[in-house]
Amino acid sequence: MPKENEKNKIDKRILKKSLYRDMFTLQWSWNYERMQALGFLWAILPVLQRIYKKGDKLKEAMKRHLHFYNTNPVMSPLILGASIALEEDKNGDASSSIKVGLMGPLAGIGDTLMAVLYRPIIAVIAASLAMGGSSLGPILIFLSGILWMGLKVPLFWLGYNKSTALIGDVIGDGIVKKATEIASIAGLIVIGGFIPSILSRVKTPLKFVKTVTIKGEAVEKAVELQGILDKLLPHLIPIAIVGLSYWLIKRKLSPVKILLVLLALSFITNILGIL
Amino acid sequence: MPKENEKNKIDKRILKKSLYRDMFTLQWSWNYERMQALGFLWAILPVLQRIYKKGDKLKEAMKRHLHFYNTNPVMSPLILGASIALEEDKNGDASSSIKVGLMGPLAGIGDTLMAVLYRPIIAVIAASLAMGGSSLGPILIFLSGILWMGLKVPLFWLGYNKSTALIGDVIGDGIVKKATEIASIAGLIVIGGFIPSILSRVKTPLKFVKTVTIKGEAVEKAVELQGILDKLLPHLIPIAIVGLSYWLIKRKLSPVKILLVLLALSFITNILGIL
Amino acid sequence: MPKENEKNKIDKRILKKSLYRDMFTLQWSWNYERMQALGFLWAILPVLQRIYKKGDKLKEAMKRHLHFYNTNPVMSPLILGASIALEEDKNGDASSSIKVGLMGPLAGIGDTLMAVLYRPIIAVIAASLAMGGSSLGPILIFLSGILWMGLKVPLFWLGYNKSTALIGDVIGDGIVKKATEIASIAGLIVIGGFIPSILSRVKTPLKFVKTVTIKGEAVEKAVELQGILDKLLPHLIPIAIVGLSYWLIKRKLSPVKILLVLLALSFITNILGIL
Amino acid sequence: MDGYGILIPIILGIWAYISIIAQLTGLWWAEALISGAITGLVVGDINLGLQIGATLTLMSLGMWTYGGATMPDFNTGSIIGTAIGALAGAQANSLEVGLAVAIPTSILMTQLDVLARASTTGFIHAADKHVENGNLKGVTKMHLLGQIPWGLSRGIPVFLAVWLGAAPVQKVIDWMPQWFMGGMSLAGKILPALGFALLLSQMDMKKYWPFLLIGYILFGYLNMPIMGIALAGIAIAIVYTNIKGGAANA
Amino acid sequence: MDGYGILIPIILGIWAYISIIAQLTGLWWAEALISGAITGLVVGDINLGLQIGATLTLMSLGMWTYGGATMPDFNTGSIIGTAIGALAGAQANSLEVGLAVAIPTSILMTQLDVLARASTTGFIHAADKHVENGNLKGVTKMHLLGQIPWGLSRGIPVFLAVWLGAAPVQKVIDWMPQWFMGGMSLAGKILPALGFALLLSQMDMKKYWPFLLIGYILFGYLNMPIMGIALAGIAIAIVYTNIKGGAANA
Amino acid sequence: MDGYGILIPIILGIWAYISIIAQLTGLWWAEALISGAITGLVVGDINLGLQIGATLTLMSLGMWTYGGATMPDFNTGSIIGTAIGALAGAQANSLEVGLAVAIPTSILMTQLDVLARASTTGFIHAADKHVENGNLKGVTKMHLLGQIPWGLSRGIPVFLAVWLGAAPVQKVIDWMPQWFMGGMSLAGKILPALGFALLLSQMDMKKYWPFLLIGYILFGYLNMPIMGIALAGIAIAIVYTNIKGGAANA
Ligand SMILES: OC[C@H]1O[C@H](O)[C@@H](O)[C@@H](O)[C@@H]1O
Ligand SMILES: OC[C@H]1O[C@H](O)[C@@H](O)[C@@H](O)[C@@H]1O
Ligand SMILES: OC[C@H]1O[C@H](O)[C@@H](O)[C@@H](O)[C@@H]1O
C-alpha cells in the first residue's frame, strides 16, 4: 500500500537514533510518577523535531509524549516503532492511543517471558556452573542478557513497518485494535496465573489449637489457618494484597504512598505473627 | 429513566408485604406438581390486587402466576422483584417470561452457593465445636441461617429496581436477556460439575474374578468393574441415573412416578448387589 | 422440503451399490499419491453414470472425483452420501467441496474414536481372555470389527438425507458449513491431544553428568535432558518431528520422500544415541 | 429410665413441626445439630444432643433438596435418636444407642417426606378453583394450610417414637430386613438425581447443553473443586455474552 | 519338527493376503490376535497362537495407520511367529521362540508396507488415462487390481518364512546388526508422525490452529485422557459455532 | 585482613553505579552472579564471588521489578557480601560470613531503592517546564541526569560498606532488631504486589477481567505451569478475536 503523502517519510538515520535512545536509556529517568515517560519522549524527540520542526505543534507533540508510560523495556521499541509510524502520518492521536493500548499488555507479556521463562532457565544453569567453580556461569548469564537486549532491534522494525502498512486503512482500527485485543487477553491470562505464582510465598503461619473432648478424652488438634484459606480460595492472601493495591491505585493514591501502606502492612502483620 | 406512566407505581408498603410473604412462606404449600407456584402467587397477590383491582383482568393475572415455579428460596425475591416491576408496567407477558427464564439458573446457582460453598464451611466448624462439647456449634449454624435468609431483602430490591430501569427499553431484551444468559451458562457449568460431585458415592461394587493360566500356573485376578467404568467415563453411573430421570421428565412422567422408579431401582440394584 | 426437480432422483438400488463399493473396497487401490481417491471414484461411479450418462459431462465429473481423498474408512460413507445428494442436484462444485471440507476432520475424529477409545477397550478384554486360554478373545475382537464396520450403513444414509434436506437452501452454506466447522474444531482439539499421547514414547535418553564441587567435595550429578525438555515444553520431541513432517508436506515433498527422511532420522538418532 | 411422660413427646413433636416449616421458609432450623441441641436441652442431656447432631450434620455435607428431591431427614433422626439415646443414659453408651436409632430413622423418614410432598397437590388444585371463582380468601387459605401435611409428617412420628420409648422403636428397626435398610440407604444416595434432573428440565438445555458438559469435564477429568468450577462458570459466561453482545452490536 | 510341507505355507500365505485386504476394507482381520488364533488352528497349537497374538495385540494399543502412516505389522509377525514357534513345540519354549521371531518380523515388515503403498501409485496413473478415454471398465479394473501389491507384500513373506522354517528365519534375524534393529524399532515409534502431519495438512490450519494448541494443552499440561479431550472438543466446537452463527444472524 | 584501602572501595562503588544503570537499560548487569564474580576478581577470591553470587541468583528466581515494584537488591548484596566475606578469608568460613552479610544487605537495600525511585520525580517536573519553554536541551539534560539518584543509591552504600570493612558492617546488621529484619524480609515478598497492581491498572480491566480470572484458575486450581498458561493465553486470545472479528465482518 503506497503512502499518499511521502513528504513526512523520515530517513533511516533518524529512526535508528530514536531506536538507540530507547534501547539504551529508556529508564534512566525512571520515576514513580510517570515511570518511563521522559525516556520515551527523549527517544521519539528526533522524530518529532523532524516532523513538527518547532513552535506550538512541536510543543504539543512533546506534551503528548510526556504522559504516563510504562512497559517492559524489551517491548518498548515495538511500541516506539508503531508510534513513530503514526506520527509520520501526522496522526498524533493514534500515536498516543497505541502507546496506551499496548504498554500494559506488553509489560505483562514481556515481564513474564523474561522473568519466568527465559531468565530462570539461564539462571539455574549459570548458578550450577558457578557453584561447580566455573566462571562460565556469569559469562553465560551476561551473554543471555545481551541476546535478550538484542531483541529490541527487530521488534522496533516490526512495530514501525506493520504500523506503516495500516496507515492507508482506518487508523487505530482493524489490525491495531485486534493486536491490542490479543495482547490484552493473553497478557491478562498470563498475569492471572502469574500473580499467585510469584506471590505464593506470602502465607499465614497461624494455627488454632483446639481441645476436642470426646468421651472424657481430651485431644489437642492443631488446625492451620492457611489450609482452610486454601480450600476457600487458593492464594487468597496474595490476591487480597494485590486487590488492595489495585483499589488504592484506582482511588488515585500515588505509588509511593501505596508502597508505604504495604511496608506498614508487612511490619504490622509480621510483628503480630499473622503473615 | 422516568416512567411515562406513573399511575401504577405501587407504594412501598405493598411491596414489602409481597417481599415478606415470599420471604417467610414461599414453600409452605410446596408440592410435586407445581412446586412453589402457589407460594409465589400468594406473595405477588397484593400487587396484583392493587394493579388489576378485580374482575377478569385480576383472574387472568392470578392464573398466569399459578404456573409451575421453582427456584432456590433465597433467590426467589430477586425474581419476585423483577416480576412485580414488570406487572407495574402492565406487562404481564414479560413478567411471566422473566420468571421462567431466571428460576432455573438461579435455582442452580443458589443451591450450589449454599449447599456446597457456604453451608459446608459453617457446618464443619459448627460440628467440630459441638463435638468438643461447645454449644456455640448449634448457635453458629443458627445464626448463619439467619444471615443467609437476610440476603433475600437486598435481592428483592435489586430485582425490583434493575427491572424497573429497563422498562423504558425493549422489555425482555437487552439486560434481562443478558442476565438470563449469564445465569444459564454459569448455572449449567456449575451443575455439570455438581452432579458427579454430589452423586459420586453411587458406585458399583461388582468384581470379576478371572483365572488366568499362563504356563500351567493358575492365577486369580480380581478386576473391579468400577475401575473400568471410570476409564470409560468418570462417574458414569450417576450421569446415567440423572440422564434417565431427565429423559423421564421430558416424557412428561410426573416427579412422584420418577421417584418411585428411582426407589425401585435402588432396591433392585441393591438386592442384586449391582450398586 | 420437496425437491423441485425430481428427475435426477436416483433409485435406491444404485445408491446401495455405491454404498457397498465404498464399504468393501474403498482402500483397495490406496496409494501415497492420492490415497483413497480411486476408491471413492469407483464407489460414486454408478451414480455419476446415472446422472451424466456419458460424454464430456461424465468425464468431467469423474475427473473431479479423482482428486486427493483420504479419511477414516468408517466415516467415508457419510461423505459419500452427502456427495451423492449434491451430485443429484447437479451441484458438482458443492459435491467436491463437501469432500474436501469433511475428509480431514472426519479422519481425525474417526481414527481417534476407533484407535483410542473403542479398539483399546475391546483389545484389552480380548487379549486378557486369550491369555487365559480362551478362544473367546479373537472372536470378541472379530465381532467388534464387524460392529464397527456396520456403522457405515447408517452413516451413509445420514449423509445422504441430511445433505438432501439442505438442497433447497443455499448449498454449501449454512448447515454444511457449520458441520464442517464443528468437525474441524473438534477434530483439531482431539488431534492436538492425540499427537503427544501416541508419540509419547519418543524420548531422548541423553544424560549430562556434572561434577559439582562444593567445599572440596566432588559430587557427580546426572541431569536427564528429557526432564529439562519436559519443563520447557512437554512432548517437545514428538511435536518437533510432526512439525518437521508438516513443514515438508507444505513444501510439496511427497509422502514417500518424507518417509525416507524420517527413516534416516530414526537410524541416525538411534546410532548416535540421541533418541 | 424407660420412657418419658406425655409432655416431652408433645414438646418435641411440636418442635419437629415448627422446624420443618422454618426450613421451608429458608431458615436453617431443620438442622440435625440445632434439633439435637434442643432435644438434649429438653431431655436433660445436652452433650448427647450435640454429639448426635454433629455426627448427622457431618453426614449431610453437600446434601440438599436439589430441585425438590428427597434427602435423608437427619433432623427428625436427630430428635428421635437423642431422645431414645438419653433413655439409655445410665448405661453410658447413650451415644451408640442414639446413633443406632438416628441413622435408620433418618433414612426411613424419606418415605414420609415423599408422602408429604405428594399429598400437598390437593391444595394447589383447590387454589385453581378459588382463582376461577375470584375467591382470594380461598387462595390464601389453601396456601397457608399447605404446610399442615409437611408439619404432621414430622411431628407425628417424633411424638410417637419419643412417647413409645426405646424398646418399641428398637423393635421396629430390628424388624426391618437387611435388604430393606440397604435399599433405603442406597435410595438416599440416589434420590438427589431426581432433583438435578428437575433443575435441568427448567433450563434451556437445547441451547446451552455444551456448558453442562464443560462443568462435567472440569470436575470429572480435572478434579476441580466446586469453587473453582463456579469461578470458571462466571468467567466463561461473561466472555460468552460479551462476544455475542459485542458482535451483535458491531 | 523341523519344517512344514507346502500346504500349510500356502494356506497361511493366502490368509495373510486376505487379512490385509479385509483390513483395508475396514474390518479388523489383520489383528494379531485373530491371525494368531487362525495360525494356531492351522499348525495345531491354538493356545500358542492365542498367547502370541494377545501379546502383540497389547503392544499395538493406540497404534493406527493415521493418515496413511506405517505401523509395525503385528499381523504378519503373529502369523510367522506362531508358525515358527510351534516348530519348537517339543522343547516347550515355543512361546519365547515365537515372540523372538514375531516382534522383529513385525518391525521389519514396515519396509514392505512402505513399498506396497508406494507401488500402487501406478494404478491411479493408469486410471487417469482410462478416465480421459472414457473407459469405465478400465477404471474399475485399475481399482480392483490395486489390492495386489498390498496382498503380495504380506502373502509372499509369510509363505516364504513358514516354508523355509525356523533355522533360516532365525538366521536372517540373527544376521541383522543391532543398530539396524534398533533403528527399525525407533522408526516404528516415529512413523505415525508422518500420518499426523498428513492429517493436519488436510485441515484448514490457518483458520483453526489455536484449537490444535488447546488439545495439546489439555493433554500435555493437564494430562486429560483422550476421552475427556474428545468431550471438550465437542463442547468447544459447538459453543464456537453457536456464537459465530448466532452473531452472524443477529 | 581487616580492611581494604581506598582503591577497591572506589572500584566496587563505580561498578555498583554502572551495573544498576545497565540494568535499567535492559542488560542483565545487576545480576548477583555477575557482580559476585567481578567483585571476587577485584578482591582476589573469585570462587567466593561465584558461590555467593550463585546463591543469591537462585534466591531471585522469578523475581522482577514488575510494574516498577521494588525487589531485594541481590546485586548490591552480592558485591558487599563478597568483599566482606573475603576479608574473613583466613578463617576459611568466608562463604558463611559473606552470605550472612549479603542477605540482610539485599533486603535493607529495598529502602534505598524506594528512595531513588521517588526522588527522580524532580527530573520529570523540570522536564515539563522545559517543554513548556521549548527548551529541548533542557529536556535532554533532565532525562540523562535522571540516572544519578539511581546510581548513587547503589554506589555510595557499596563504597562505604567496603571501605569501612567487616566489623562496622556487622555491627550495623547486629544492631537491627529481629522484628525489623523480619518485617523487611516480609516486605520483600509482598512488594511485587504493587507492581502487579500497577500493571493491571494499565489494562482495560472493565472489559477483560474475566481473562484474569481464567489465568488465576489455570494456576490456582489446575497447577498449570506458566508456560502452559502462556500457550493457553495465546490460544484463547486468538479464538476470541477471530470470533469477534469474524462475526463483525459477517
Ligand atoms: O433446587 C431448587 C429448589 O427446589 C425446591 O424448591 C426445594 O428443594 C428448594 O430447597 C430448592 O432450592
Ligand atoms: O487417517 C485417516 C486414514 O488414513 C489412511 O487412509 C488409512 O491409514 C486409514 O486407515 C486412516 O483411517
Ligand atoms: O512491569 C513493566 C516494567 O515496569 C517497570 O518499568 C520496570 O520495573 C520494568 O523493569 C518492568 O518491565
mmCIF file of N, CA and C in Angstrom, chain E residues 40-112:
data_model
loop_
_atom_site.group_PDB
_atom_site.id
_atom_site.type_symbol
_atom_site.label_atom_id
_atom_site.label_comp_id
_atom_site.label_asym_id
_atom_site.label_seq_id
_atom_site.Cartn_x
_atom_site.Cartn_y
_atom_site.Cartn_z
ATOM 1 N N GLY E 40 -2.581 -70.720 14.763
ATOM 2 C CA GLY E 40 -2.513 -71.778 15.761
ATOM 3 C C GLY E 40 -3.382 -72.966 15.363
ATOM 4 N N LEU E 41 -4.570 -72.658 14.904
ATOM 5 C CA LEU E 41 -5.504 -73.691 14.459
ATOM 6 C C LEU E 41 -4.884 -74.487 13.324
ATOM 7 N N VAL E 42 -4.286 -73.806 12.377
ATOM 8 C CA VAL E 42 -3.737 -74.448 11.193
ATOM 9 C C VAL E 42 -2.538 -75.334 11.553
ATOM 10 N N VAL E 43 -1.657 -74.810 12.438
ATOM 11 C CA VAL E 43 -0.456 -75.589 12.756
ATOM 12 C C VAL E 43 -0.658 -76.480 13.974
ATOM 13 N N GLY E 44 -1.865 -76.428 14.547
ATOM 14 C CA GLY E 44 -2.159 -77.383 15.613
ATOM 15 C C GLY E 44 -1.745 -76.962 17.014
ATOM 16 N N ASP E 45 -1.520 -75.704 17.245
ATOM 17 C CA ASP E 45 -1.232 -75.271 18.621
ATOM 18 C C ASP E 45 -1.954 -73.946 18.870
ATOM 19 N N ILE E 46 -3.273 -74.074 19.057
ATOM 20 C CA ILE E 46 -4.074 -72.848 19.140
ATOM 21 C C ILE E 46 -3.695 -71.988 20.334
ATOM 22 N N ASN E 47 -3.345 -72.643 21.464
ATOM 23 C CA ASN E 47 -3.012 -71.856 22.644
ATOM 24 C C ASN E 47 -1.790 -70.964 22.387
ATOM 25 N N LEU E 48 -0.807 -71.518 21.703
ATOM 26 C CA LEU E 48 0.361 -70.718 21.351
ATOM 27 C C LEU E 48 -0.049 -69.495 20.543
ATOM 28 N N GLY E 49 -0.936 -69.723 19.568
ATOM 29 C CA GLY E 49 -1.421 -68.614 18.743
ATOM 30 C C GLY E 49 -2.102 -67.546 19.585
ATOM 31 N N LEU E 50 -2.878 -67.991 20.552
ATOM 32 C CA LEU E 50 -3.565 -67.027 21.416
ATOM 33 C C LEU E 50 -2.562 -66.209 22.230
ATOM 34 N N GLN E 51 -1.555 -66.892 22.789
ATOM 35 C CA GLN E 51 -0.585 -66.177 23.622
ATOM 36 C C GLN E 51 0.201 -65.141 22.801
ATOM 37 N N ILE E 52 0.703 -65.591 21.665
ATOM 38 C CA ILE E 52 1.489 -64.670 20.836
ATOM 39 C C ILE E 52 0.615 -63.537 20.323
ATOM 40 N N GLY E 53 -0.563 -63.912 19.832
ATOM 41 C CA GLY E 53 -1.473 -62.895 19.307
ATOM 42 C C GLY E 53 -1.836 -61.864 20.375
ATOM 43 N N ALA E 54 -2.148 -62.344 21.577
ATOM 44 C CA ALA E 54 -2.549 -61.431 22.644
ATOM 45 C C ALA E 54 -1.397 -60.490 22.997
ATOM 46 N N THR E 55 -0.203 -61.048 23.079
ATOM 47 C CA THR E 55 0.952 -60.217 23.409
ATOM 48 C C THR E 55 1.142 -59.102 22.381
ATOM 49 N N LEU E 56 1.065 -59.469 21.109
ATOM 50 C CA LEU E 56 1.260 -58.455 20.069
ATOM 51 C C LEU E 56 0.114 -57.446 20.047
ATOM 52 N N THR E 57 -1.093 -57.926 20.273
ATOM 53 C CA THR E 57 -2.240 -57.008 20.288
ATOM 54 C C THR E 57 -2.057 -55.968 21.383
ATOM 55 N N LEU E 58 -1.595 -56.426 22.528
ATOM 56 C CA LEU E 58 -1.368 -55.455 23.606
ATOM 57 C C LEU E 58 -0.270 -54.454 23.249
ATOM 58 N N MET E 59 0.709 -54.914 22.450
ATOM 59 C CA MET E 59 1.760 -53.981 22.026
ATOM 60 C C MET E 59 1.232 -52.915 21.068
ATOM 61 N N SER E 60 0.096 -53.178 20.467
ATOM 62 C CA SER E 60 -0.398 -52.281 19.410
ATOM 63 C C SER E 60 -1.455 -51.294 19.908
ATOM 64 N N LEU E 61 -1.710 -51.301 21.207
ATOM 65 C CA LEU E 61 -2.767 -50.404 21.710
ATOM 66 C C LEU E 61 -2.527 -48.966 21.274
ATOM 67 N N GLY E 62 -3.528 -48.360 20.710
ATOM 68 C CA GLY E 62 -3.419 -46.957 20.320
ATOM 69 C C GLY E 62 -2.720 -46.738 18.990
ATOM 70 N N MET E 63 -2.079 -47.780 18.484
ATOM 71 C CA MET E 63 -1.413 -47.620 17.180
ATOM 72 C C MET E 63 -2.441 -47.697 16.060
ATOM 73 N N TRP E 64 -2.210 -46.949 15.042
ATOM 74 C CA TRP E 64 -3.086 -46.978 13.883
ATOM 75 C C TRP E 64 -2.352 -46.349 12.712
ATOM 76 N N THR E 65 -2.819 -46.622 11.515
ATOM 77 C CA THR E 65 -2.176 -46.028 10.342
ATOM 78 C C THR E 65 -2.741 -44.633 10.082
ATOM 79 N N TYR E 66 -2.549 -43.764 11.090
ATOM 80 C CA TYR E 66 -3.087 -42.407 10.988
ATOM 81 C C TYR E 66 -2.649 -41.733 9.700
ATOM 82 N N GLY E 67 -3.615 -41.250 8.943
ATOM 83 C CA GLY E 67 -3.308 -40.516 7.730
ATOM 84 C C GLY E 67 -2.524 -41.324 6.714
ATOM 85 N N GLY E 68 -2.508 -42.652 6.885
ATOM 86 C CA GLY E 68 -1.790 -43.487 5.938
ATOM 87 C C GLY E 68 -0.366 -43.779 6.386
ATOM 88 N N ALA E 69 -0.076 -43.545 7.668
ATOM 89 C CA ALA E 69 1.256 -43.841 8.178
ATOM 90 C C ALA E 69 1.465 -45.355 8.252
ATOM 91 N N THR E 70 2.717 -45.735 8.359
ATOM 92 C CA THR E 70 3.063 -47.140 8.521
ATOM 93 C C THR E 70 3.223 -47.445 10.006
ATOM 94 N N MET E 71 2.754 -48.608 10.419
ATOM 95 C CA MET E 71 2.998 -49.028 11.803
ATOM 96 C C MET E 71 3.561 -50.443 11.757
ATOM 97 N N PRO E 72 4.160 -50.915 12.859
ATOM 98 C CA PRO E 72 4.665 -52.286 12.843
ATOM 99 C C PRO E 72 3.553 -53.245 12.429
ATOM 100 N N ASP E 73 3.881 -54.222 11.609
ATOM 101 C CA ASP E 73 2.865 -55.134 11.076
ATOM 102 C C ASP E 73 2.738 -56.343 12.005
ATOM 103 N N PHE E 74 2.022 -56.143 13.105
ATOM 104 C CA PHE E 74 1.896 -57.203 14.103
ATOM 105 C C PHE E 74 1.141 -58.410 13.563
ATOM 106 N N ASN E 75 0.325 -58.168 12.552
ATOM 107 C CA ASN E 75 -0.438 -59.264 11.969
ATOM 108 C C ASN E 75 0.503 -60.285 11.333
ATOM 109 N N THR E 76 1.332 -59.840 10.419
ATOM 110 C CA THR E 76 2.288 -60.739 9.777
ATOM 111 C C THR E 76 3.219 -61.348 10.816
ATOM 112 N N GLY E 77 3.656 -60.509 11.757
ATOM 113 C CA GLY E 77 4.512 -61.007 12.825
ATOM 114 C C GLY E 77 3.853 -62.146 13.577
ATOM 115 N N SER E 78 2.584 -61.989 13.839
ATOM 116 C CA SER E 78 1.862 -63.002 14.601
ATOM 117 C C SER E 78 1.774 -64.328 13.843
ATOM 118 N N ILE E 79 1.515 -64.257 12.540
ATOM 119 C CA ILE E 79 1.404 -65.491 11.746
ATOM 120 C C ILE E 79 2.745 -66.218 11.727
ATOM 121 N N ILE E 80 3.786 -65.497 11.320
ATOM 122 C CA ILE E 80 5.094 -66.146 11.199
ATOM 123 C C ILE E 80 5.580 -66.602 12.561
ATOM 124 N N GLY E 81 5.418 -65.764 13.568
ATOM 125 C CA GLY E 81 5.879 -66.109 14.904
ATOM 126 C C GLY E 81 5.210 -67.360 15.436
ATOM 127 N N THR E 82 3.903 -67.447 15.264
ATOM 128 C CA THR E 82 3.191 -68.622 15.758
ATOM 129 C C THR E 82 3.648 -69.883 15.021
ATOM 130 N N ALA E 83 3.765 -69.745 13.698
ATOM 131 C CA ALA E 83 4.147 -70.925 12.914
ATOM 132 C C ALA E 83 5.551 -71.391 13.282
ATOM 133 N N ILE E 84 6.487 -70.461 13.382
ATOM 134 C CA ILE E 84 7.859 -70.837 13.730
ATOM 135 C C ILE E 84 7.919 -71.355 15.162
ATOM 136 N N GLY E 85 7.200 -70.651 16.047
ATOM 137 C CA GLY E 85 7.208 -71.070 17.445
ATOM 138 C C GLY E 85 6.706 -72.491 17.623
ATOM 139 N N ALA E 86 5.681 -72.837 16.850
ATOM 140 C CA ALA E 86 5.085 -74.164 17.007
ATOM 141 C C ALA E 86 6.076 -75.253 16.629
ATOM 142 N N LEU E 87 6.995 -74.936 15.742
ATOM 143 C CA LEU E 87 8.004 -75.922 15.345
ATOM 144 C C LEU E 87 8.869 -76.324 16.538
ATOM 145 N N ALA E 88 9.028 -75.366 17.460
ATOM 146 C CA ALA E 88 9.865 -75.628 18.633
ATOM 147 C C ALA E 88 9.077 -76.348 19.711
ATOM 148 N N GLY E 89 7.865 -76.694 19.345
ATOM 149 C CA GLY E 89 6.908 -77.250 20.301
ATOM 150 C C GLY E 89 7.491 -78.203 21.327
ATOM 151 N N ALA E 90 8.206 -79.192 20.814
ATOM 152 C CA ALA E 90 8.704 -80.233 21.706
ATOM 153 C C ALA E 90 9.503 -79.654 22.871
ATOM 154 N N GLN E 91 10.307 -78.666 22.558
ATOM 155 C CA GLN E 91 11.172 -78.132 23.633
ATOM 156 C C GLN E 91 10.427 -77.220 24.623
ATOM 157 N N ALA E 92 9.117 -77.108 24.391
ATOM 158 C CA ALA E 92 8.261 -76.444 25.375
ATOM 159 C C ALA E 92 8.538 -74.957 25.594
ATOM 160 N N ASN E 93 9.508 -74.387 24.867
ATOM 161 C CA ASN E 93 9.670 -72.941 24.991
ATOM 162 C C ASN E 93 9.179 -72.255 23.718
ATOM 163 N N SER E 94 8.105 -72.832 23.176
ATOM 164 C CA SER E 94 7.577 -72.329 21.913
ATOM 165 C C SER E 94 7.182 -70.853 22.015
ATOM 166 N N LEU E 95 6.682 -70.437 23.170
ATOM 167 C CA LEU E 95 6.251 -69.046 23.293
ATOM 168 C C LEU E 95 7.422 -68.077 23.152
ATOM 169 N N GLU E 96 8.515 -68.377 23.860
ATOM 170 C CA GLU E 96 9.683 -67.499 23.764
ATOM 171 C C GLU E 96 10.199 -67.455 22.330
ATOM 172 N N VAL E 97 10.365 -68.632 21.733
ATOM 173 C CA VAL E 97 10.844 -68.680 20.351
ATOM 174 C C VAL E 97 9.910 -67.893 19.439
ATOM 175 N N GLY E 98 8.615 -68.135 19.603
ATOM 176 C CA GLY E 98 7.632 -67.472 18.750
ATOM 177 C C GLY E 98 7.725 -65.965 18.847
ATOM 178 N N LEU E 99 7.777 -65.446 20.084
ATOM 179 C CA LEU E 99 7.834 -63.993 20.241
ATOM 180 C C LEU E 99 9.151 -63.433 19.717
ATOM 181 N N ALA E 100 10.227 -64.207 19.924
ATOM 182 C CA ALA E 100 11.532 -63.741 19.453
ATOM 183 C C ALA E 100 11.534 -63.582 17.934
ATOM 184 N N VAL E 101 10.699 -64.354 17.268
ATOM 185 C CA VAL E 101 10.573 -64.203 15.818
ATOM 186 C C VAL E 101 9.543 -63.118 15.487
ATOM 187 N N ALA E 102 8.436 -63.145 16.216
ATOM 188 C CA ALA E 102 7.296 -62.297 15.841
ATOM 189 C C ALA E 102 7.623 -60.805 15.924
ATOM 190 N N ILE E 103 8.285 -60.423 16.986
ATOM 191 C CA ILE E 103 8.475 -58.981 17.185
ATOM 192 C C ILE E 103 9.398 -58.358 16.132
ATOM 193 N N PRO E 104 10.612 -58.902 15.926
ATOM 194 C CA PRO E 104 11.413 -58.302 14.840
ATOM 195 C C PRO E 104 10.724 -58.384 13.491
ATOM 196 N N THR E 105 10.027 -59.489 13.232
ATOM 197 C CA THR E 105 9.313 -59.581 11.964
ATOM 198 C C THR E 105 8.327 -58.425 11.810
ATOM 199 N N SER E 106 7.564 -58.155 12.873
ATOM 200 C CA SER E 106 6.571 -57.068 12.801
ATOM 201 C C SER E 106 7.246 -55.764 12.409
ATOM 202 N N ILE E 107 8.413 -55.552 12.973
ATOM 203 C CA ILE E 107 9.101 -54.290 12.702
ATOM 204 C C ILE E 107 9.668 -54.278 11.282
ATOM 205 N N LEU E 108 10.286 -55.399 10.891
ATOM 206 C CA LEU E 108 10.869 -55.446 9.544
ATOM 207 C C LEU E 108 9.826 -55.251 8.464
ATOM 208 N N MET E 109 8.632 -55.744 8.726
ATOM 209 C CA MET E 109 7.587 -55.654 7.703
ATOM 210 C C MET E 109 7.225 -54.206 7.362
ATOM 211 N N THR E 110 7.543 -53.254 8.238
ATOM 212 C CA THR E 110 7.263 -51.855 7.889
ATOM 213 C C THR E 110 7.852 -51.505 6.539
ATOM 214 N N GLN E 111 9.002 -52.100 6.232
ATOM 215 C CA GLN E 111 9.658 -51.786 4.959
ATOM 216 C C GLN E 111 8.794 -52.223 3.784
ATOM 217 N N LEU E 112 8.244 -53.428 3.888
ATOM 218 C CA LEU E 112 7.415 -53.916 2.783
ATOM 219 C C LEU E 112 6.117 -53.119 2.694
#
